[in-house]
Coordinates of C-alpha atoms in Angstrom, one line a residue:
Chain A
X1 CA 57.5 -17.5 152.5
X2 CA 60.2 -17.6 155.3
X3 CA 60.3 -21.4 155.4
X4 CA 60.7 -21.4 151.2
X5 CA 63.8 -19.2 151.7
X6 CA 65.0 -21.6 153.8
X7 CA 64.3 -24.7 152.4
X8 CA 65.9 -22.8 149.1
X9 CA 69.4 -21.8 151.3
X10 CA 69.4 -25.7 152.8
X11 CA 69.4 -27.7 149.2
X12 CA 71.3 -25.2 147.5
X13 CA 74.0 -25.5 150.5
X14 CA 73.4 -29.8 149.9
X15 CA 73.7 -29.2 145.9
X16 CA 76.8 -27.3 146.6
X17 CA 78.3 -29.8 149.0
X18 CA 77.1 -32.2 146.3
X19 CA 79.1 -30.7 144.0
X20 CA 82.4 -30.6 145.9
X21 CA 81.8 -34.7 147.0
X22 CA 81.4 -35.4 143.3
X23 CA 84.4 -32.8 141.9
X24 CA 86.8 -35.3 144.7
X25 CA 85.3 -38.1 143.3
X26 CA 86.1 -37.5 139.9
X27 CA 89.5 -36.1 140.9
X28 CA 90.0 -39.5 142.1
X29 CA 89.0 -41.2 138.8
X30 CA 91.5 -39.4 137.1
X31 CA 94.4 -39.9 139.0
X32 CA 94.1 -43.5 139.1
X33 CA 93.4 -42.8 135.0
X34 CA 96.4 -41.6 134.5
X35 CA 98.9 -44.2 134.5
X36 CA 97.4 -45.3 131.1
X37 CA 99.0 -41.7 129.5
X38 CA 102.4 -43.8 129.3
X39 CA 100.3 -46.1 127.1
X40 CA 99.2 -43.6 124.6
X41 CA 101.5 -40.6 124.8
X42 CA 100.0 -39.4 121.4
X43 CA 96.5 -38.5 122.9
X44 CA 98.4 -35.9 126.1
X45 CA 100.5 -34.7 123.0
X46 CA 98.1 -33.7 120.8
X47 CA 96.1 -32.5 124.4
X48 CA 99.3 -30.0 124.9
X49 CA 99.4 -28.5 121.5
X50 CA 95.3 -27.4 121.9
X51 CA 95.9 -26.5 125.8
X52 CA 99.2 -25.1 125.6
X53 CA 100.6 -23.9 122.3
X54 CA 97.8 -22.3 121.1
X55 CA 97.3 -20.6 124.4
X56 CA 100.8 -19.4 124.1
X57 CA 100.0 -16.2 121.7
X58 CA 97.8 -14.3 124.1
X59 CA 100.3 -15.4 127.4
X60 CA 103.6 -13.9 125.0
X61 CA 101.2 -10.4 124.0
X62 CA 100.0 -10.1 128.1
X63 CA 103.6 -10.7 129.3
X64 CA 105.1 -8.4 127.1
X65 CA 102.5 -5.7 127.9
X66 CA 102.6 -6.1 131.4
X67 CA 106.5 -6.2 131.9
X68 CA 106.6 -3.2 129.9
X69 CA 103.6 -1.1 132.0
X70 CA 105.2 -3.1 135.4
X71 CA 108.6 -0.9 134.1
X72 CA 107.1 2.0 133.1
X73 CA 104.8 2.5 137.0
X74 CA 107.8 1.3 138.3
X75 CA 110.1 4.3 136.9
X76 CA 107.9 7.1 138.2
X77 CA 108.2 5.6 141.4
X78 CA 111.7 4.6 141.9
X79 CA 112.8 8.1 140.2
X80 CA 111.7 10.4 143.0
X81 CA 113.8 8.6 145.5
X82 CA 116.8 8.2 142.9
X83 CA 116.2 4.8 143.2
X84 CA 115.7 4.1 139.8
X85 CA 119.0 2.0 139.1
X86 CA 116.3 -0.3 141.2
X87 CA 113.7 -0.8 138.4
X88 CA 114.6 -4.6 137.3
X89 CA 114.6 -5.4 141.0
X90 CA 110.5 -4.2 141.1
X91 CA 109.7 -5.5 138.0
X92 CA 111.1 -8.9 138.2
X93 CA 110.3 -9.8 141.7
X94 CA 106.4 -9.4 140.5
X95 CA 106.3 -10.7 137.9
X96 CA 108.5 -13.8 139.6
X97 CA 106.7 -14.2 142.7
X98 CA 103.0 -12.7 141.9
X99 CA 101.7 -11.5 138.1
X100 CA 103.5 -14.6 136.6
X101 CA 101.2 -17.1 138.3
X102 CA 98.4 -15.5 138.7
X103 CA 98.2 -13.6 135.3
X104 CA 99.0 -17.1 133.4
X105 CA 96.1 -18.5 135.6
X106 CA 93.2 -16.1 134.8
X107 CA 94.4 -16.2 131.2
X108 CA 94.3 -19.8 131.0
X109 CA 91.1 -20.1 132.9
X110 CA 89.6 -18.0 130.1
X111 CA 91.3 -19.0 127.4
X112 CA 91.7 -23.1 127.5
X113 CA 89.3 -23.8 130.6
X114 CA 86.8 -22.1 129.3
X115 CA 87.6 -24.7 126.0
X116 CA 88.0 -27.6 127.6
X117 CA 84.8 -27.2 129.5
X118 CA 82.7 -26.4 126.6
X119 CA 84.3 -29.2 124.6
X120 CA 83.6 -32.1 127.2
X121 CA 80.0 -30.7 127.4
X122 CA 79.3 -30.8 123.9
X123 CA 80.8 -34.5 123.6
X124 CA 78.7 -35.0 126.9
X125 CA 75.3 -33.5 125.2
X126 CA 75.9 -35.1 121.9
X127 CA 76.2 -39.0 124.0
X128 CA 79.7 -39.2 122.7
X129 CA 80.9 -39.8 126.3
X130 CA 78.0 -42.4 126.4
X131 CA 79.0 -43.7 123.1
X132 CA 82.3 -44.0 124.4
X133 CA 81.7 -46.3 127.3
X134 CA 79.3 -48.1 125.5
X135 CA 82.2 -49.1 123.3
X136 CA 84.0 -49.9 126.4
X137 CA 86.6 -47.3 126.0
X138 CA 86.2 -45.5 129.2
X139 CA 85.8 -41.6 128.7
X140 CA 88.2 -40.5 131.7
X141 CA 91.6 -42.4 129.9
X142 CA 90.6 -41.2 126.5
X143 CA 89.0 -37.9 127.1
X144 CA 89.4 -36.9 130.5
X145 CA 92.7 -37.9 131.5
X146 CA 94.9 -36.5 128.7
X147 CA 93.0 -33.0 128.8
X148 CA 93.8 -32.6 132.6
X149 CA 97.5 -33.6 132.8
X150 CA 97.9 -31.6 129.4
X151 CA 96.6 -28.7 131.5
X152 CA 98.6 -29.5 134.8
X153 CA 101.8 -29.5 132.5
X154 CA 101.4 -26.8 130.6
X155 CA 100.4 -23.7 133.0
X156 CA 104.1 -23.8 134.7
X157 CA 105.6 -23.7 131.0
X158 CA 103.2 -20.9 130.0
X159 CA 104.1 -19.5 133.3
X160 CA 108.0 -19.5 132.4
X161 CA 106.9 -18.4 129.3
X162 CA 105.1 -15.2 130.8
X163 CA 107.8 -14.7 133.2
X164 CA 110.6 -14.9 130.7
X165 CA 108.9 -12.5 128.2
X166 CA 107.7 -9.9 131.3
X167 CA 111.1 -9.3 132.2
X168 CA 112.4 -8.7 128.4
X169 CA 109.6 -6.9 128.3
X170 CA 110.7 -4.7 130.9
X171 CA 113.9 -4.6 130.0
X172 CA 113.4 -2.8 127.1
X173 CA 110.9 0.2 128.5
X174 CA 113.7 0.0 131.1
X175 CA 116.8 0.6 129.0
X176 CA 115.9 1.8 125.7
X177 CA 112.8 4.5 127.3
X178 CA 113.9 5.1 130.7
X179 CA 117.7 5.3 130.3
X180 CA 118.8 2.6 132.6
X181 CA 122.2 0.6 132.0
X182 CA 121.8 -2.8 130.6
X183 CA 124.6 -3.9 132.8
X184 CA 123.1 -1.9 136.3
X185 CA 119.4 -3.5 134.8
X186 CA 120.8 -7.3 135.0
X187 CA 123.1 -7.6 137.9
X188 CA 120.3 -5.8 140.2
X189 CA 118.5 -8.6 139.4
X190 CA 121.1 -11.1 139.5
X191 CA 121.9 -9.7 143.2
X192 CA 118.9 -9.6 144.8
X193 CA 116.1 -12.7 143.2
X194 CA 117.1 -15.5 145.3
X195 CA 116.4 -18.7 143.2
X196 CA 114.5 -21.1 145.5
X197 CA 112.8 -17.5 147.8
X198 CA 111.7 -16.1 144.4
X199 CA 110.9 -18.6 141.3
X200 CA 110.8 -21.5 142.7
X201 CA 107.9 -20.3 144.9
X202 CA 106.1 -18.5 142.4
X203 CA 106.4 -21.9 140.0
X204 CA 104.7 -23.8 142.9
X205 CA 101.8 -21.4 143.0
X206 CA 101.5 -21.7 138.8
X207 CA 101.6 -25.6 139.5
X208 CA 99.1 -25.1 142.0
X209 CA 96.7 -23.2 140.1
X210 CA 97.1 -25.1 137.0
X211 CA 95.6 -28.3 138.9
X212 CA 93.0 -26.6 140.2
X213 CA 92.1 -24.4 136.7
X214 CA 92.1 -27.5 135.4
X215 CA 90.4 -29.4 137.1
X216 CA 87.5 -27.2 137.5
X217 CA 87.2 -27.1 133.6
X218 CA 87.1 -30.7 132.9
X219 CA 84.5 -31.3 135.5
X220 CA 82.6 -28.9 134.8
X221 CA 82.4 -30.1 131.3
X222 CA 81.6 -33.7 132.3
X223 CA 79.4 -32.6 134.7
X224 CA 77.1 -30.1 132.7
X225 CA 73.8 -30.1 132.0
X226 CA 73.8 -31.4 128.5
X227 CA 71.6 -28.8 126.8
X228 CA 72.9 -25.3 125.5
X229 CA 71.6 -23.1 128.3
X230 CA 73.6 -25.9 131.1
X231 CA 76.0 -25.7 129.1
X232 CA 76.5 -22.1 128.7
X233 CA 76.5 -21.8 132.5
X234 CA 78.6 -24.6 133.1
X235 CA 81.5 -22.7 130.9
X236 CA 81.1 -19.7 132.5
X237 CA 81.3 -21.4 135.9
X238 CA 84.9 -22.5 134.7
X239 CA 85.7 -19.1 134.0
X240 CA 84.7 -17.2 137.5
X241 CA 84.9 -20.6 139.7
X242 CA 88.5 -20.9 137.9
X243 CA 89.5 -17.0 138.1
X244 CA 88.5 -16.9 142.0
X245 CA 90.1 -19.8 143.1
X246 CA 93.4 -18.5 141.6
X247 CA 93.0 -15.4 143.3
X248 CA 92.1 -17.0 146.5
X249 CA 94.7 -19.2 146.7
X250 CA 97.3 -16.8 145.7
X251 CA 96.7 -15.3 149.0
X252 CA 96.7 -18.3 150.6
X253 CA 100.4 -19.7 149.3
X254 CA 101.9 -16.2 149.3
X255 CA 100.9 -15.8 153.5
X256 CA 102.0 -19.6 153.5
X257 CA 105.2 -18.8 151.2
X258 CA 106.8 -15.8 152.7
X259 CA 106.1 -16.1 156.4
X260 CA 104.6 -13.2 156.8
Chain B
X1 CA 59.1 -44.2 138.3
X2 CA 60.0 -45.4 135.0
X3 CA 60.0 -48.9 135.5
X4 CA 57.3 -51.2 137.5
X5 CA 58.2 -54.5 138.1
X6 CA 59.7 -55.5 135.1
X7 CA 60.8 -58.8 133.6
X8 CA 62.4 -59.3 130.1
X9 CA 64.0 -62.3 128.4
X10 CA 65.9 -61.8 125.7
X11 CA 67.1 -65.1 124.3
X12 CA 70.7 -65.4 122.8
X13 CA 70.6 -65.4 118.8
X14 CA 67.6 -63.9 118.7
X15 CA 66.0 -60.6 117.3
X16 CA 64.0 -58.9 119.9
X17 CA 61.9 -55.9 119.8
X18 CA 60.9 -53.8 122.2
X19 CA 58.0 -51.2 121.0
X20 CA 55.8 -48.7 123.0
X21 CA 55.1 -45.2 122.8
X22 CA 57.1 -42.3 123.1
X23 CA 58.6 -41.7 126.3
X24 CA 58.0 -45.0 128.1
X25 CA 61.4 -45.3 128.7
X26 CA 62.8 -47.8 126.2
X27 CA 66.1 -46.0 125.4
X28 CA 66.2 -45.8 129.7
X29 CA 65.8 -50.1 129.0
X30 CA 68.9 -50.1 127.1
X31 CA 70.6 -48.3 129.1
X32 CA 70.4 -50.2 132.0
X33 CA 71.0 -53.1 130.2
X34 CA 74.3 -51.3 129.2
X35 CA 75.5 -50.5 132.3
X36 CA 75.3 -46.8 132.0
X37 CA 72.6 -46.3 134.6
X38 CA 71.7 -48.1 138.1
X39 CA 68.4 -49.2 139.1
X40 CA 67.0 -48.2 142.2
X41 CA 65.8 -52.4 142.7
X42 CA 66.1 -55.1 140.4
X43 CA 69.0 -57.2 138.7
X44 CA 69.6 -57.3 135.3
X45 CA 72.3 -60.1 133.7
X46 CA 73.8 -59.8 130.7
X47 CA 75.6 -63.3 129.5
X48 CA 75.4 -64.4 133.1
X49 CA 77.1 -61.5 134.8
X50 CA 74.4 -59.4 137.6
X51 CA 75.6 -55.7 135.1
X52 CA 75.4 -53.9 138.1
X53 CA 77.4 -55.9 140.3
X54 CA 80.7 -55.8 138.6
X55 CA 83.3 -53.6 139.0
X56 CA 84.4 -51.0 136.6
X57 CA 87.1 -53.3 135.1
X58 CA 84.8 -56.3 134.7
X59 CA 82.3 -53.8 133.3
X60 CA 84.3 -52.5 130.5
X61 CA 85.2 -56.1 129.8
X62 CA 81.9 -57.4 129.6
X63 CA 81.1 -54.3 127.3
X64 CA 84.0 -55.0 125.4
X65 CA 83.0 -58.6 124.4
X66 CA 79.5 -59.0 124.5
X67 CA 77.5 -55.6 123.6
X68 CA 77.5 -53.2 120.7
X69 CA 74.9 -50.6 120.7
X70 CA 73.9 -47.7 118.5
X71 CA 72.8 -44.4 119.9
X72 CA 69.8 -42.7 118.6
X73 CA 71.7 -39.3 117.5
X74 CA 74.8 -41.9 116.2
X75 CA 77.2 -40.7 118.9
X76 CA 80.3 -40.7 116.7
X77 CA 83.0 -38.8 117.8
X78 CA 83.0 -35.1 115.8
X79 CA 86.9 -34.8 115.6
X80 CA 87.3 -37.8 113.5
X81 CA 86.0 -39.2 110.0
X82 CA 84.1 -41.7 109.2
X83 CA 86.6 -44.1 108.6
X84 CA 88.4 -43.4 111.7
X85 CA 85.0 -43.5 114.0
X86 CA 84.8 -47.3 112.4
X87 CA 88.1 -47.6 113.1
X88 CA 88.1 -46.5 116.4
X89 CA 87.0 -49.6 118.6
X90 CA 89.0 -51.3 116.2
X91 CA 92.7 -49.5 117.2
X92 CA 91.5 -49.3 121.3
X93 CA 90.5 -53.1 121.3
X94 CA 92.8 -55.1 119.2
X95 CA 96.4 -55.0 117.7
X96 CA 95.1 -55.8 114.3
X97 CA 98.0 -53.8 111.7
X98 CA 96.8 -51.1 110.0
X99 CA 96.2 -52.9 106.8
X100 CA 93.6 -55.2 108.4
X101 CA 91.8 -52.1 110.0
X102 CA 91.5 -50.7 106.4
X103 CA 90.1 -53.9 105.1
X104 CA 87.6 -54.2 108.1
X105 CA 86.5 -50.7 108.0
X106 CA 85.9 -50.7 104.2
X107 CA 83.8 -53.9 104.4
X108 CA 81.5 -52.9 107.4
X109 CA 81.1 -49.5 105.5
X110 CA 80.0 -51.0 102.7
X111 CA 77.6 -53.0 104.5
X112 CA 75.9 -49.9 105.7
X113 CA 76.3 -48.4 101.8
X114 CA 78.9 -45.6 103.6
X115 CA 82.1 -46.8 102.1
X116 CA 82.0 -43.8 99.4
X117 CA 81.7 -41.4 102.5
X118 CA 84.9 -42.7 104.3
X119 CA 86.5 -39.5 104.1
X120 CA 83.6 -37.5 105.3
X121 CA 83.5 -35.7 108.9
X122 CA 80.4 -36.4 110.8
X123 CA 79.0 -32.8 110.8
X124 CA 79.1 -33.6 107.1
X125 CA 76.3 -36.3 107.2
X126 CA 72.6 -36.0 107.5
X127 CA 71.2 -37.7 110.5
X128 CA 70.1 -41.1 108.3
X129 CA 74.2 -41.1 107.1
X130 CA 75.4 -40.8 110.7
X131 CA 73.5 -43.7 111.8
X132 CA 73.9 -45.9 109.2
X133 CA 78.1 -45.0 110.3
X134 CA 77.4 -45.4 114.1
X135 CA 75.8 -48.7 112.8
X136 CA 78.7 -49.7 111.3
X137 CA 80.9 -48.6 114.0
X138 CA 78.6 -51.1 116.5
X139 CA 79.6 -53.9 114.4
X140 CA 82.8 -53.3 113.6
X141 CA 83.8 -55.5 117.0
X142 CA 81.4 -58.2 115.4
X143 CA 79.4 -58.2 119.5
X144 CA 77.5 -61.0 120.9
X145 CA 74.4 -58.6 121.3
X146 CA 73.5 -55.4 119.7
X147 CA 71.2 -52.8 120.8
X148 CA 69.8 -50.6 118.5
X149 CA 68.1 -47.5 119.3
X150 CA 65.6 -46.4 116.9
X151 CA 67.5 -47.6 114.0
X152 CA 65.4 -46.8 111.3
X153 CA 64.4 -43.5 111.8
X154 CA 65.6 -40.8 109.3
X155 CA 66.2 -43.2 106.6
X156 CA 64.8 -42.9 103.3
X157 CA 62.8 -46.3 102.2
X158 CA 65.7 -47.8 100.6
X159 CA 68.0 -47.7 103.2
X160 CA 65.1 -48.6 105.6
X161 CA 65.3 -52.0 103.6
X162 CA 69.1 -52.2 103.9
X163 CA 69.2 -52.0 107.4
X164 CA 66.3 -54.1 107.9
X165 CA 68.1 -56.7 106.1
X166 CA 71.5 -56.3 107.1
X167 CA 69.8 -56.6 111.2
X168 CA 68.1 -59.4 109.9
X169 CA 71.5 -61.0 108.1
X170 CA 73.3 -60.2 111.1
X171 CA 71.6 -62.3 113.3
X172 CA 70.8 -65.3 110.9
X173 CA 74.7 -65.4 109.8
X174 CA 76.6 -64.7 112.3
X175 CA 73.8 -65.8 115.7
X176 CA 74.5 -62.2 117.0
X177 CA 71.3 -61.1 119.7
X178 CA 69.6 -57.7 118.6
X179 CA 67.7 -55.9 121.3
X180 CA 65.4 -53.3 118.6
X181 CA 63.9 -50.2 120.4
X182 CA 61.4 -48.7 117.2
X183 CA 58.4 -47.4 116.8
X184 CA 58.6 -48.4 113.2
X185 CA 56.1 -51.4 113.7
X186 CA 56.2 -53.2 110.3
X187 CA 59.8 -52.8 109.5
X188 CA 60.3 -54.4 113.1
X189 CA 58.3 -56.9 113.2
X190 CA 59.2 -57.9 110.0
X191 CA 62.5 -58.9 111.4
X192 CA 61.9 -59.9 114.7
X193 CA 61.2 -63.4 116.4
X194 CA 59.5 -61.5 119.8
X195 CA 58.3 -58.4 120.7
X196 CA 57.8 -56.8 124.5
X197 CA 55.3 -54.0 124.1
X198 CA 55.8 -51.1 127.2
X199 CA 54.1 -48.3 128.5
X200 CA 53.9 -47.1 131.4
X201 CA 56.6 -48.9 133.0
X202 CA 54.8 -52.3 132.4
X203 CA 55.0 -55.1 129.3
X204 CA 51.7 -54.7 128.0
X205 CA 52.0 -57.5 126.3
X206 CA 54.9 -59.9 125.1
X207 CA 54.9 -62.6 122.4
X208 CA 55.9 -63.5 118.4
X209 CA 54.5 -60.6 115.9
X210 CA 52.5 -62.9 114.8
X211 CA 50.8 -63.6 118.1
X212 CA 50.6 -59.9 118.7
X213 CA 48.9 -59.2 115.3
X214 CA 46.0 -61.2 116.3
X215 CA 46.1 -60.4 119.5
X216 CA 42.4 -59.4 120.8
X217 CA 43.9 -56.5 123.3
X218 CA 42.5 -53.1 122.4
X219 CA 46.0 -51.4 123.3
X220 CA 48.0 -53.6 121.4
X221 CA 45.2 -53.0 118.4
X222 CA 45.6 -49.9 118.2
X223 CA 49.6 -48.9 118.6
X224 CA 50.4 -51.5 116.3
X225 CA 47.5 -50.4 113.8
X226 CA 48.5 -46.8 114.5
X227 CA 44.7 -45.9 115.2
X228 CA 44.2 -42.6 116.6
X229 CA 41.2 -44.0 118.8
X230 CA 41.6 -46.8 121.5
X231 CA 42.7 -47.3 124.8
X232 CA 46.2 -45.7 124.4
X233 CA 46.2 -42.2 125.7
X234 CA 48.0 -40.0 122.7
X235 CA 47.6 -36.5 124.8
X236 CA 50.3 -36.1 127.5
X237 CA 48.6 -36.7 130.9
X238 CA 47.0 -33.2 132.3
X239 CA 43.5 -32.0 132.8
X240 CA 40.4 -31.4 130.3
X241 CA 41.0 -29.2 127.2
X242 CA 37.9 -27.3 128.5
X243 CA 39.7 -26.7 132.0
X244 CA 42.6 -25.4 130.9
X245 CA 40.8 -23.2 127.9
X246 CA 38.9 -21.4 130.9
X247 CA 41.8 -20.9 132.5
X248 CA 42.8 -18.5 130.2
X249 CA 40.3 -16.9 129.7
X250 CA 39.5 -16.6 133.8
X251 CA 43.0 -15.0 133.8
X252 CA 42.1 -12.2 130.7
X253 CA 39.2 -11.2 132.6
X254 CA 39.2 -7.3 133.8

């Protein structure tokens, strides 16, 4: 009983390790993939209008929602201390430096990793991906390739997108509910979000966990069991593999970011 | 183990079958031949080159130039129609203008009696349709050799006899080298100049169809008579009927 526990812990920490040797692996064989994108731009672009643009409606709803709340929570704060001249200062620095990235992250994970995952496992479990080498077109340039630099390229857009939309959104709870100065609202802002300190940072992270997002959504996909139940797991593996590791490295780059 | 000591021929211009029954690994054969899986031991060359020796690139080359095959679901991509699977190794493998691809598509189409259904998406077709497309789609590179997987299954007689004859055509007009994995034993050997009969990981027994027809092996008797009684095992491999009927009833007991 004891020793089947154990054997259970020791191949389940080899699958796992596995796993990781085979995720690098295939990291690999994309990369050196993707010099063939400059050969047929067509196949990222069509890639970025399924990845990005139609993942742009829910990113533009949560942005606006969460500027607007971020404005709101940060009102009934900042009013007690007269502060509230302050508000654009609050919202914008976390939406800049922490809700932008990681927000856009865990939306994308669940809303285009999830897709991508499910779509390379179907292809996977209906032999197209077979078919496809058999025709000696080889799966990672056609299939593989464009999905993951479409994703690497558009979750720092999405994440501008967020941010921009956040702060408007804020900006109006701020100024047209709370009674702050349009003028007092921008040049807070202007004063005190240091370019380089503030967005650049926080479009690092979004660059970070794009790759990542990504790239645990197409392998998963290609590395699914191909039948519905594998590949039911396998997509939600994208989703809480994806969602964790943005989480986890957000606390990683921010300690690294900031100095603290 | 799927494979014990194995050795094939296939000869160049030829139509070769390979029959046995279900799950004895044939679609595994042409796979390996293909490149898609590695052997624990063993070589296999395909035109002169060890398959599994090559590097990616000189893989995909050799693919490209000598082998078509044709999945037993069809494979063909979902997001495009019919006339763009065709076209497909078509626009990745050539520069041919468009107006060429069109003419190519249309005529291997109509080979496969699929012209009319150019427009169609693959979820549209019945499984039969799909693999008379994927069919098409295998030839559209006119290959060297051409594996089919279970080609004929699904089809209605008629198209049964098309694709006989167009397998059959293929190799008499243009010397391309068909490697047929069927169960469909007269259709096959109808068509083909030698058959390899597996199970189990072995050949049973190799030779012309007609050598094989009068063969005097029992097992060979009865999977190309289709006789329910003979050597050939039809029950999956387990224990008695009356074994495993106790057991259940050992298991209801109070």
């Amino acid at each position: 009983m004891i020793v089947d526990r154990l054997q259970q812990i020791g191949s389940r920490t080899l699958n796992r390790f596995n796993r990781v040797g085979r995720g690098s692996l295939f990291l690999w064989q994309i990369i050196i993939c993707l010099p063939y994108m400059i050969q047929r731009p067509r196949l990222l672009v069509r890639q970025l209008y399924y990845v990005g643009v139609q993942t742009l409606l829910i990113i533009l709803v949560a942005g606006l929602f969460v500027g607007m709340v971020l404005a709101l929570q940060a009102y009934i704060v900042l009013v007690d201390f007269g502060a509230e001249d302050s508000i654009s200062l609050m919202v914008s620095l976390s939406i800049l430096r922490e809700l932008g990235p990681v927000f856009t992250g865990l939306l994308f994970a669940g809303r285009a990793g999830s897709a991508l995952t499910a779509e390379i496992g179907l292809m996977k479990s209906t032999e197209q991906l077979s078919g496809m080498e058999m025709m000696a077109v080889n799966p990672m340039k056609y299939i593989i390739g464009p999905r993951f630099l479409a994703g690497v390229i558009a979750v720092p857009l999405l994440t501008s997108i967020f941010m921009a939309i956040a702060i408007l959104g804020g900006f109006f709870v701020a100024t047209e509910m709370l009674g702050i100065y349009e003028g007092v609202f921008w040049s807070q802002m202007q004063n005190n979000v240091d370019f380089y300190e503030d967005l650049i940072n926080g479009m690092i992270k979004s660059l970070v966990f794009g790759f990542v997002v990504v790239w645990i959504a197409v392998f998963e996909g290609y590395d699914c069991i191909p039948t519905s139940e594998g590949l039911g797991q396998a997509t939600t593996r994208t989703v809480v593999h994806g969602s964790l590791a943005v989480l986890g490295l957000d606390f990683i780059l921010t300690a690294l970011m900031f100095n603290v | 183990m799927i494979f014990d000591n194995i050795d094939m021929d296939i000869e160049r211009g030829k139509v070769t079958a390979i029959m046995g029954p279900s799950g004895t690994g044939k679609t595994t054969l042409l796979k390996l031949i293909g490149g898609q899986i590695k052997p624990d031991k063993g070589s296999i060359f395909v035109d002169g080159e060890n398959v599994h020796k090559l590097s990616q690139f000189a893989l995909y080359d050799l693919r490209r130039r000598t082998m078509g095959m044709l999945f037993q679901s069809g494979a063909l991509l979902t997001d495009l129609s019919v006339y763009d699977n065709v076209a497909f190794p078509l626009r990745e493998h050539t520069s041919l203008p468009e107006q060429a691809i069109h003419h190519l598509v249309l005529l291997k189409l109509e080979a496969v009696g699929l012209r009319g259904a150019r427009y169609l998406m693959p979820a549209e077709l019945s499984g039969g349709m799909a693999r008379r497309v994927a069919l098409a789609r295998a030839i559209a590179l006119d290959p060297e050799m051409i594996m089919y997987d279970e080609p004929f299954t699904g089809q209605d007689p008629i198209s049964m006899g098309v694709l006989v004859k167009l397998i059959h055509d293929m190799n008499h007009a243009l010397g391309m080298t068909s490697v047929v994995v069927s169960h469909d034993v007269n259709e096959t050997a109808s068509i083909s100049d030698y058959i390899y009969v597996i199970s189990n990981g072995r050949v049973v027994q190799s030779g012309a169809p007609d050598e094989l027809k009068h063969s005097d092996s029992a097992w060979v008797k009865q999977f190309l008579g289709g006789l329910a009684d003979g050597p050939v095992p039809f029950h999956y491999a387990t224990n008695s009927l009356m074994d495993d009927l106790m057991e259940g009833f050992k298991r209801t007991k109070p």
